[in-house]
Structure formats: C-alpha cells, structure tokens
XYZ file of C-alpha atoms in Angstrom:
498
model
C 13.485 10.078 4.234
C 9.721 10.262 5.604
C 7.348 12.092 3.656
C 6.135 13.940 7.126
C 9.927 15.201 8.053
C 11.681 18.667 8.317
C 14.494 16.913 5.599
C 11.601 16.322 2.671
C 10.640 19.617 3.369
C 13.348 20.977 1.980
C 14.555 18.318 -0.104
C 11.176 18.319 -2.562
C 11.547 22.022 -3.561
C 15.321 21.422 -4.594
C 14.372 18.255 -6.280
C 11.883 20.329 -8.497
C 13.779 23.417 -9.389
C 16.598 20.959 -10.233
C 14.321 18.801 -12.675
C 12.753 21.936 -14.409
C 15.612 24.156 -14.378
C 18.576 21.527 -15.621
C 19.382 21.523 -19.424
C 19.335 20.222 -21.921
C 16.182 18.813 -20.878
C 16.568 15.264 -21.875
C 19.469 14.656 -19.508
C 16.746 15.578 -16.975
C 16.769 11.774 -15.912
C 19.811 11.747 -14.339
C 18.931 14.768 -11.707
C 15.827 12.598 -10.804
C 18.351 9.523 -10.679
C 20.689 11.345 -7.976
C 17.585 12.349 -6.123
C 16.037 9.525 -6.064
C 19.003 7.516 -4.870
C 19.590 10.424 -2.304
C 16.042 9.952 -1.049
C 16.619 6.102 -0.458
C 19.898 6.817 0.922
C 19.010 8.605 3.992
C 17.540 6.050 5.812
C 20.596 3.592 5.432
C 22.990 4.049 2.232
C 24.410 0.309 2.312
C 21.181 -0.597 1.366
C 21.333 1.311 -1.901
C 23.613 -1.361 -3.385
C 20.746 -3.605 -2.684
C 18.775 -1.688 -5.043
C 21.131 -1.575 -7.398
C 21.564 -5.428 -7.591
C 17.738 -6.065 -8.479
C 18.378 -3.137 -11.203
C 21.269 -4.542 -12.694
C 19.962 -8.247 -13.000
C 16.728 -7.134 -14.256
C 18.498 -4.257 -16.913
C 20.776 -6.876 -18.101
C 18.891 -10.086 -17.876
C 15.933 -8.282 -19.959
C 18.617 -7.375 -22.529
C 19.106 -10.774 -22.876
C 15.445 -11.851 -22.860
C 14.858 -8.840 -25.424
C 17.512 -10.027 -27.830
C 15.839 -10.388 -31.541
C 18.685 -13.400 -32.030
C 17.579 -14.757 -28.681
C 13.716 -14.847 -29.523
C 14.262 -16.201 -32.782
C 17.471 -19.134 -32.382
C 16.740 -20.407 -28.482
C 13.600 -19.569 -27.199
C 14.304 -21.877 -24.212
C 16.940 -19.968 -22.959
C 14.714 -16.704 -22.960
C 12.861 -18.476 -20.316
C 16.058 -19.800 -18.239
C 17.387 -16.204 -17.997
C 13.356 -14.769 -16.802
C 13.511 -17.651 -13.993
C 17.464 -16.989 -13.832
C 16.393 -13.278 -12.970
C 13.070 -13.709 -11.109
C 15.558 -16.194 -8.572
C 18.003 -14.048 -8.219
C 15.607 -11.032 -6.996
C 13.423 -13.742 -4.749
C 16.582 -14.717 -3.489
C 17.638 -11.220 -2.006
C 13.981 -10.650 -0.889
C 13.833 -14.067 0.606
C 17.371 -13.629 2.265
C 16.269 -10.258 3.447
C 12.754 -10.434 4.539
C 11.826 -13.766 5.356
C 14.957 -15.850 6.208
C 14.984 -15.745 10.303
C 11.264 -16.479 9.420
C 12.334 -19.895 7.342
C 15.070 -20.944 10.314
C 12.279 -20.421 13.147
C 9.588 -22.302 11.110
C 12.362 -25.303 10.642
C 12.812 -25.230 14.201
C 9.428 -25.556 14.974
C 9.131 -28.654 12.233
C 12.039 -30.119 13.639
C 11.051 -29.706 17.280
C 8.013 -31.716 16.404
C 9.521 -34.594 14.602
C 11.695 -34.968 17.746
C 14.845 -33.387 16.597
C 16.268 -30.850 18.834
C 18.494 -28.150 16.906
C 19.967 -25.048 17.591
C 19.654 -23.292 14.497
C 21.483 -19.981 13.591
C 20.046 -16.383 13.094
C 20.843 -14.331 10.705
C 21.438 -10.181 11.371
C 19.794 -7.736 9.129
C 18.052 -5.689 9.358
C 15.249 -5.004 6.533
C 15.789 -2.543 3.740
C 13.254 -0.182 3.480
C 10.574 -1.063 0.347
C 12.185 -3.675 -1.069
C 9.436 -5.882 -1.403
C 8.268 -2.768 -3.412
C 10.968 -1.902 -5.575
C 11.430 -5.855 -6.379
C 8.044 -6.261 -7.544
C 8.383 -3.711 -9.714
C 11.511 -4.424 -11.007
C 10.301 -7.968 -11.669
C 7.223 -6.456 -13.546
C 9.352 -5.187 -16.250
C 11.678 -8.819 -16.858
C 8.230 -10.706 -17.282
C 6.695 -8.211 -19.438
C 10.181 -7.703 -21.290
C 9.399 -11.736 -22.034
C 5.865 -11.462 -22.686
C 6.522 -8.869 -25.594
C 4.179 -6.248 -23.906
C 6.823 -3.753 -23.742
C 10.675 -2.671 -25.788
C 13.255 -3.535 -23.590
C 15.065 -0.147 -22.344
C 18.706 0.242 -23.233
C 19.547 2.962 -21.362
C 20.713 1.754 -17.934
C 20.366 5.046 -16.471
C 16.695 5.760 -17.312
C 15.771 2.400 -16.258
C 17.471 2.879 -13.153
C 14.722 5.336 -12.049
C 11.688 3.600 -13.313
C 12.693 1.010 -10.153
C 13.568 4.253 -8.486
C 11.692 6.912 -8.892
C 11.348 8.613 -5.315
C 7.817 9.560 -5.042
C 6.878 5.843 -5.244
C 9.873 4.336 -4.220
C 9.064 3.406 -1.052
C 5.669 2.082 -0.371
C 4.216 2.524 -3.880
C 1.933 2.590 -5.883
C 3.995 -0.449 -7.570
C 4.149 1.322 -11.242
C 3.749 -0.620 -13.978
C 6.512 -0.602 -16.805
C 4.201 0.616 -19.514
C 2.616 3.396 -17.511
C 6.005 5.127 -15.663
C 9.082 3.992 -17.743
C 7.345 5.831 -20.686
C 6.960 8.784 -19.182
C 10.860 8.567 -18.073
C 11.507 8.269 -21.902
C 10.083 10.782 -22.710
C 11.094 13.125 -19.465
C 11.901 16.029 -21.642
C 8.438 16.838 -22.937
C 7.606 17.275 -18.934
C 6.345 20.977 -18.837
C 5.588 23.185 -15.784
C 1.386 22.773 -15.838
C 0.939 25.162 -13.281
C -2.499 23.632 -12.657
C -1.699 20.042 -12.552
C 1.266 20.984 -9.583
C -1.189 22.874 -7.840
C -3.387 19.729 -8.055
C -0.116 17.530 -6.840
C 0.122 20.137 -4.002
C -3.445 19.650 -2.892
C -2.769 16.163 -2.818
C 0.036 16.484 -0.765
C -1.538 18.214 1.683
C -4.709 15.632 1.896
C -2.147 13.124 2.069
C -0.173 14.788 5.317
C -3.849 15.574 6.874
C -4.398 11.418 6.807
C -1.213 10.723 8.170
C -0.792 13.591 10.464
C -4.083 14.467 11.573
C -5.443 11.039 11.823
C -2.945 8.281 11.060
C -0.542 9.444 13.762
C -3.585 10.120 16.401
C -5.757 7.274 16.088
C -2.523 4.926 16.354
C -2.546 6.131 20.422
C -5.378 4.240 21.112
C -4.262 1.603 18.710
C -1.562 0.880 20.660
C -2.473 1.314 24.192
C -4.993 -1.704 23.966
C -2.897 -3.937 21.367
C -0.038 -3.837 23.782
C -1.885 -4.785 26.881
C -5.459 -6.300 25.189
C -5.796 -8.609 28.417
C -6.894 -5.925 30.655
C -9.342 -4.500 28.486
C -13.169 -5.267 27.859
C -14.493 -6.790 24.650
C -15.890 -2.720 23.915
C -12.604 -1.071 24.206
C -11.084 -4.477 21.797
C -13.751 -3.457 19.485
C -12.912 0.501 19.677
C -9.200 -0.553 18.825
C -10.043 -3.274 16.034
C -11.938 0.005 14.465
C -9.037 2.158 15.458
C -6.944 -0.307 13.361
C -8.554 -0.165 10.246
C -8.627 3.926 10.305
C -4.995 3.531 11.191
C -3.855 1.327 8.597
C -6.098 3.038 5.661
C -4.742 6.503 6.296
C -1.345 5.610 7.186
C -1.014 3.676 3.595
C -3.176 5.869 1.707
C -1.570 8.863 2.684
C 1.698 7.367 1.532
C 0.141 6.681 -1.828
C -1.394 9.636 -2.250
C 1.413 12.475 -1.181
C 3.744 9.925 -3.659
C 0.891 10.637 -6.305
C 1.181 14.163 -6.173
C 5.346 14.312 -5.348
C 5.166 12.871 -8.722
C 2.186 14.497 -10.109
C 4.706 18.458 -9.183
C 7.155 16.882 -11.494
C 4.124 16.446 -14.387
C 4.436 12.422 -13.984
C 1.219 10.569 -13.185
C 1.157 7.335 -11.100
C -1.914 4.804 -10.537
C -4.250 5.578 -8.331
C -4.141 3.313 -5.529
C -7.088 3.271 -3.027
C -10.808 4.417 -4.090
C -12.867 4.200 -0.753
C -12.065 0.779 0.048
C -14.388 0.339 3.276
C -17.224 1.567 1.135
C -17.375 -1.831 -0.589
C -19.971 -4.559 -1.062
C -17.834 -7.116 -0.877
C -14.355 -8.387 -0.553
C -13.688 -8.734 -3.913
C -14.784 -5.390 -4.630
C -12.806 -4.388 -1.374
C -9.681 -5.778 -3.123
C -10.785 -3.955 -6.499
C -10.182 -0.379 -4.090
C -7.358 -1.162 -1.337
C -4.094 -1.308 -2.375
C -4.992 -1.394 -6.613
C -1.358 -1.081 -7.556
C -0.245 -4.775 -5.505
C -3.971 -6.492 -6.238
C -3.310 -6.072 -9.556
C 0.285 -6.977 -9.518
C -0.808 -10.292 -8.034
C -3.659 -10.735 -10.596
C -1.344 -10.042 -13.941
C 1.769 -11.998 -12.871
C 0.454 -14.444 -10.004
C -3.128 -15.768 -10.262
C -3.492 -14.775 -14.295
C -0.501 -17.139 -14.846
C -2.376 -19.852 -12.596
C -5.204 -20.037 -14.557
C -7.213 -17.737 -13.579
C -11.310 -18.028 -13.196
C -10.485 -19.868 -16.790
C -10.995 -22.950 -15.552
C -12.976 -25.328 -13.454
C -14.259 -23.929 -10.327
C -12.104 -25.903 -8.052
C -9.003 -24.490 -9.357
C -10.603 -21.360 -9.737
C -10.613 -21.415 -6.157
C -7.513 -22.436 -5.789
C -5.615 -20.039 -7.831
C -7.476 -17.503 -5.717
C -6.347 -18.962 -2.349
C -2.873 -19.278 -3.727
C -2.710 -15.817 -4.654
C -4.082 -15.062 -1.348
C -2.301 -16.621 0.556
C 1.193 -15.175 -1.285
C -0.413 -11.865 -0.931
C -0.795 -12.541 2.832
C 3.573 -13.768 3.107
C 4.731 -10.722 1.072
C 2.967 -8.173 3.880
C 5.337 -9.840 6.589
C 7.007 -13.020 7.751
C 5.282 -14.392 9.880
C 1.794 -17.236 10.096
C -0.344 -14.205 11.444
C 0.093 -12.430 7.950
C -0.541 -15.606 5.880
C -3.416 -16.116 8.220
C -4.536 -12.934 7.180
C -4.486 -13.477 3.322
C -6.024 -16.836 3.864
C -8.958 -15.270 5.585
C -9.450 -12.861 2.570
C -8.895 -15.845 0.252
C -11.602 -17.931 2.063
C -14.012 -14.813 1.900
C -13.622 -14.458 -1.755
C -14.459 -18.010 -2.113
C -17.159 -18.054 0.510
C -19.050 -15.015 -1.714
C -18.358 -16.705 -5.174
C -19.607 -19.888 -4.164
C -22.528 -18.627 -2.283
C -23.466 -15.835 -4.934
C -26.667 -17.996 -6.696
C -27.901 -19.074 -3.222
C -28.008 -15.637 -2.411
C -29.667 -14.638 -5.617
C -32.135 -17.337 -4.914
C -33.357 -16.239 -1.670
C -33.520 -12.332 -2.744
C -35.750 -13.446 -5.334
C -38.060 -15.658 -3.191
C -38.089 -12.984 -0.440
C -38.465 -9.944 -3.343
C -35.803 -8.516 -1.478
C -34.593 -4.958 -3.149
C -30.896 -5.089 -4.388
C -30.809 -1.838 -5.159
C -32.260 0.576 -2.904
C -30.283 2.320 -0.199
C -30.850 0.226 3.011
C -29.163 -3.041 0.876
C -26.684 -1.730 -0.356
C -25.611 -0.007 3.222
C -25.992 -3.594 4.725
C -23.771 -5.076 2.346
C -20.587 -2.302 3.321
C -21.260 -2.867 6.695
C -20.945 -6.608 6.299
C -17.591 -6.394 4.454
C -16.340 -3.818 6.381
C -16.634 -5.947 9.865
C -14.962 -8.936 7.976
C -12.229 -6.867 6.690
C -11.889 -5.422 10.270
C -11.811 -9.170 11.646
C -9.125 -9.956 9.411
C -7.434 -6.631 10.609
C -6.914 -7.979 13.722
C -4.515 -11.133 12.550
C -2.530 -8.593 10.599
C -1.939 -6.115 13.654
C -1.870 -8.459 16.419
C 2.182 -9.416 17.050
C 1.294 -13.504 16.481
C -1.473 -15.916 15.940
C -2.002 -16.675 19.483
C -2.789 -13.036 20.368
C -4.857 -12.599 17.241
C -7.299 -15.438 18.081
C -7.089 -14.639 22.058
C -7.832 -11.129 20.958
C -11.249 -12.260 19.147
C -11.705 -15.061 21.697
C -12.343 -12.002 24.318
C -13.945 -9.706 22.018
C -17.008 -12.226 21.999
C -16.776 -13.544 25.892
C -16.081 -9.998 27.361
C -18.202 -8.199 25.839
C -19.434 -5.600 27.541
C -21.752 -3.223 25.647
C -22.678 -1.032 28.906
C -18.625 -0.118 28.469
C -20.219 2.943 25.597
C -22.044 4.454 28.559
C -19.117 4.888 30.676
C -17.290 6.749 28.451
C -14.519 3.966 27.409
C -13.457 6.073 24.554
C -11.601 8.416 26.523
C -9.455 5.203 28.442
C -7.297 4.454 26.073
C -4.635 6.908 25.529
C -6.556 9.952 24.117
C -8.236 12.953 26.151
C -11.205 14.542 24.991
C -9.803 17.439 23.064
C -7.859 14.524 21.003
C -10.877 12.583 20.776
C -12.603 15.741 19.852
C -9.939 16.200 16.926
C -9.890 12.719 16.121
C -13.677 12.526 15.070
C -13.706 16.036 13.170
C -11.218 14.577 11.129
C -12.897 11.384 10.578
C -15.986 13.328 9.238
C -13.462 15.114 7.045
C -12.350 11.292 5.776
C -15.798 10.493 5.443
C -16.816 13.121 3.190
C -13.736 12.637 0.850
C -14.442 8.935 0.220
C -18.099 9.878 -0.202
C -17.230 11.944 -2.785
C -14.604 9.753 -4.363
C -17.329 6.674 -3.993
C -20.068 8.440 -5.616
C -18.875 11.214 -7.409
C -15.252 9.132 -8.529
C -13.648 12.360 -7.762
C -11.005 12.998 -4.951
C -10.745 15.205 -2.796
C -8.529 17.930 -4.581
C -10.560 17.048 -7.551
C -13.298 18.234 -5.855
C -11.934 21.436 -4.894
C -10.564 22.380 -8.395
C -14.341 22.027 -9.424
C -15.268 24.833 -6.971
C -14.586 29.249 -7.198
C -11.146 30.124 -6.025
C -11.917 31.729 -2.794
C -13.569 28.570 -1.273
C -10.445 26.493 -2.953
C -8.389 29.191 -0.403
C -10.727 28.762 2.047
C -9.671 24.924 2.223
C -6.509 25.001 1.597
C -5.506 27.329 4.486
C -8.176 24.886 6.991
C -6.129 21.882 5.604
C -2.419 23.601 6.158
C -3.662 24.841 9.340
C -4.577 21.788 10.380
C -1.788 20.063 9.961
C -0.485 22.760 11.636
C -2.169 23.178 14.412
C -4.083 19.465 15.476
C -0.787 17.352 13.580
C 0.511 14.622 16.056
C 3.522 16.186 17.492
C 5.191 16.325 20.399
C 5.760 13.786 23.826
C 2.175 12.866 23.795
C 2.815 10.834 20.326
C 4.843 8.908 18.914
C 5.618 10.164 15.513
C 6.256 7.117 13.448
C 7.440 5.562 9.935
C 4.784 4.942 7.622
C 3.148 1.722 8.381
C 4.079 -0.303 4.834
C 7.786 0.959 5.027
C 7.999 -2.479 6.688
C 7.081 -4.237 4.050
C-alpha cells in the first residue's frame, strides 16, 4: 500500500479510530497488529509469511538467548543460537535479494577461469522492505544478547515492533529500545490533539516532496538516464542534479509521512534525514542521510569491528568494510557496492587528509569559520555525493563510468544558453513548478540546518492564521501541481526496492 494512493487514504483514518476507539486499551496492540499486516499485505500477501518467519526466529531464538538458566549454565550456546538466528534471517534476505546476483557473479568467475556453465536462475520476485524489516528484527536478537534490552514475551506485541506500518516499509529502521517500549506500553497512548496535528503537517510536507517534486523531477531523471548517449555533458549534469533531488525527496518523504503516520497514533520514530546536502563533509553527510541505517551499521557492523579504537589502518578498514556492506544491502549488483566504496574511500580520503588541511589553513590564515568557507565546503561534498549518485542510479558499472566519461569530454557549457532545461521531458510550466518547489525545499532544510527545526515545527511556532495560510498552499498544492496523470509516471517509492 503506497503512502501517495486513494487505498491509504482511506485506510489511515480507519486505522486511527480503530486504535483510539478499541477497549480495553491495552489489547490496543493487536488492532495495530491486523493493520499493520493488512498494510503489508496489499502489495503481495504470500510475502507476509516471509515476515512472519524473521519474527518467529528472532521472538523465539531471543527467548532462548534471554533465558536466566541459559546466561548463567552455557554461555556458549547463547552465542550459537544469536549466529543460529542472525543465519537464518541472512539466509532469507540472501535467498531473496541477492541470489540471481551470487549465480551471475559465479558465472562471470567461472567464465574467466575457462569453465563454461550454464547456471540456473532462480524466480522471485523481491518482497517489499525486507531488507528493512530484517534489520530491524535482527537489532532486537543482538541487543537481546548484549543485555541492552528485556527480552519481550509477548509474541503478539513483538510482532508489531518488526511491523509496525508507518515504518514498515522503508523505515526509519526503529531501534528496539526506542519503539518496542512504546508498544508496551500502547495503552497510555492518548489523543494529543496537538502532537496529531503536528503528524498531519508532516504528512502533508512529506506528500509535497514526493508529489510535488519527487514524482516531477524523476521526468527528466529518466529521459536522459535511459538514453544518456545522445545527450551533452550539460544536460548529464542537469540529470546527475536531478538525481540527487529525486532520490532525497523520494526517501525523505517516505520517512517523514511514516514519522507522522506514527506520530497520529502518539508513537514517535527517529528522525531520519536533517539537511543532508547541507553538509561539510561526507562523514557529516552520513551523520544526516539516512540516520536510522548509518547508525544501524555503526552499532552492529563497524562498532563490532573495532571501530576508530584501533590503529589507523584498521580504522580504515572497518570503515571501508562497513561501506562497502552498506553499498550491497542498497541492491545487488557491483554498481551499488561501487557506490559504498566511493563513500568509504571519501571518508578515508578526509580523515587522512584532515592535519594537512589544517596545516595549510593555518599557513595561508585561511578563515574556517566565516560564511564563504563554510559554503565551499557543502558545495564540495555535495558534488562528490552527486558523483557517487550516478553509480547508484545508473543500471550497471559500465554506464555509470561511460556516463562520467562523457560528462567531462562533452561538455558543453554553451548548452545553459540554449535553454537545455526544457529538453528533457519537462515544459516550462513544469519546470516553472519544479523550481518553486525547490525554493520551498530549500527553505525547509535551511531552517532545519540552522534553526534544527522542521518544517511543521516551524509552523507550530507561528499565529494560527498564517499556520492556515500554509496548510491550505501545501494541500493545494498537492492538489493542484501533484504529478498525476499520462504525462507522469506515478511510481513506488524509490527504497521500496530495497
């Protein structure tokens, strides 16, 4: 069920009324439970069971784990069930996601040792979020072990903490001491009429990204991605840029409609992007894109490594490890791991580099903290993130690098003059749209950057008839400028893929 579709529409109020009008109140759990698994259901409901397998092994393999006899007699065999139950949900991932990936790369190893094989493919097709629902389900085993939280006994309420439908999805990946609290203690959820009108604005920014931008800006995105080798290096540029307004609002919107779904129903979840492409570098890039995954990787991935607790070489490479991991979980295929490894080689590049840099600011008394440096640095990490955009968009490595490769030999800066913008899919009343909205964007991460506010943040701060004011331009809007009809292509959210 997509966030942006007539069948949320309705099926959000009904989920709401259900959850504060059902009593006794502490059975509220299972209405969310039904919903939940309602929600996942309509895209395929096979693929429920799937879910239902990582719950299980994780619900009882973390009873085992959490056993007081367990901890105390055979510690060993706490951690043979945890790698017994983090195999078990690789396994279905791996099966899942990336095994037509592991047969092609074999092929390709044993093509070039001389061996010619026919190997099999395998059919099936990828359930929606499970990279996102195992991660988080996996979260809870290995904290289970670490002692960091009580294991949950009630099969039912854990059942939504790996399903809870607002995040369900695409995320934010919750954390087991942060959501499966709140689940135990669902009957102390009140109607705050002020925090669900906060939820509500959020909803409504969220369907503006996606909507207004996410769903326009993916035209042009498109149109030169498909057929980049009859385009000049301006118009590759234009779509690169495209890209990285495409992805950003198509994922953030996601996370931020889920944040208010949830926030309606007086849950809070992370917060999951804070103006990422205002950064100064990539590590504080990584610190505001995607917080709820980064932070996954860091606690149970590069933490577990080592760390920066250690010499600088395997500093390093924990970092390019968790990288590169990061990269294979967005997608199987070389183009994604490419695209971690670039971010893992960037990360490097600026820790390594950090005292020569200080060195030569101080020699040149260059200012590090006026205006001009600081605006130099974003637009430095942006371009690299956008770089790196391009191996995660483009369908394989070839095209990625042949995409770059023409970027810098076609390059044709006279393209801006003749009007290229308006070549590659969109008219200039879309165009027109296109940038109003982007201004909108611009002021909202501005305001979340330097004021650490969002948007509906923001408008709760100001007198109620300008809060009307907005929320009527937002609705209409979405209304009015949303991407429907022949001329687009309304689509899934980007990260359902992953």
């Amino acid at each position: 069920m997509l966030f942006n579709s007539i069948h949320f529409l309705w099926f959000f109020p009904v989920a709401v009324l259900g959850f504060y009008l059902i009593h006794p109140k502490r059975i509220r759990y299972i209405w969310l439970l039904a919903c939940s698994y309602y929600f996942y259901m309509a895209w395929n409901p096979r693929y429920a069971l799937l879910m239902l397998a990582s719950t299980a092994i994780t619900y009882l393999g973390s009873l085992l784990i959490g056993s007081r006899t367990l901890s105390r007699a055979k510690p060993a065999l706490r951690k043979v069930t945890l790698a017994i139950v983090i195999a078990a949900n690789l396994a279905i991932l791996v099966y899942f996601k990336y095994s037509n990936f592991l047969l092609d790369e074999m092929g390709e190893l044993l093509s070039l040792a001389g061996v010619s094989m026919v190997l099999p493919t395998v059919d099936v097709i990828l359930p929606v979020g499970i990279s996102f629902y195992t991660f988080q389900a996996l979260s809870y085993s290995i904290d289970v072990y670490r002692g960091e939280v009580q294991v949950e006994r009630n099969f039912l309420k854990y059942a939504l903490f790996v399903s809870f439908f607002p995040q369900l999805v695409a995320g934010p990946i919750e954390r087991t001491s942060h959501l499966l609290s709140q689940i135990r203690t669902i009957e102390r959820r009140k109607i705050d009429p002020k925090g669900m009108y906060h939820g509500l604005l959020l909803m409504l920014w969220g369907l503006f990204l996606k909507m207004v931008i996410a769903d326009r800006i993916v035209v042009i995105v498109d149109t030169v991605f498909d057929r980049y080798y009859t385009y000049g290096g301006t118009a590759l540029i234009l779509a690169a840029l495209a890209f990285a307004i495409q992805i950003y609002c198509d994922f953030s919107s996601y996370s931020t409609i889920a944040i208010g779904a949830a926030e309606v129903l007086g849950f809070s979840l992370m917060e999951n992007f804070a103006a990422p492409y205002l950064a100064g570098s990539i590590k504080e890039f990584w610190s505001r894109w995607h917080i709820s995954l980064s932070t996954w990787f860091r606690d149970y991935l590069y933490i577990p490594l080592g760390g920066s607790r250690c010499s600088k070489l395997r500093h390093y490479r924990n970092l390019m490890i968790t990288f590169l991991v990061s990269g294979l979980w967005h997608g199987a295929s070389l183009n994604f791991i490419v695209w971690g490894g670039i971010h893992g080689v960037l990360q490097i590049a600026e820790n390594a580099l950090a005292p020569v840099v200080s060195k030569i600011n101080a020699r040149l008394s260059v200012k590090t903290d006026c205006f001009s440096y600081k605006a130099a640095r974003v637009v430095k990490t942006f371009v690299l993130v956008d770089l790196a955009w391009i191996f995660f968009r483009a369908p394989g490595l070839a095209v990625a690098v042949d995409y770059i490769r023409r970027i810098v030999l076609d390059f044709d800066p006279w393209a801006f003059s003749q009007e290229v913008i308006y070549t590659l899919g969109l008219d200039r009343r879309e165009v027109g749209v296109l940038f109003m909205a982007l201004l909108v964007l611009f002021i909202a991460d501005g305001l979340r950057y330097f004021k650490k506010q969002s948007i509906a943040d923001a408008l709760l701060n100001q007198n109620i008839p300008f809060q009307y004011i907005c929320v009527t331009l937002l609705v209409l809007s979405i209304f009015i400028f949303g991407a429907y009809g022949p001329a687009f292509d309304a689509q899934a959210f980007i990260y359902f893929q992953f």
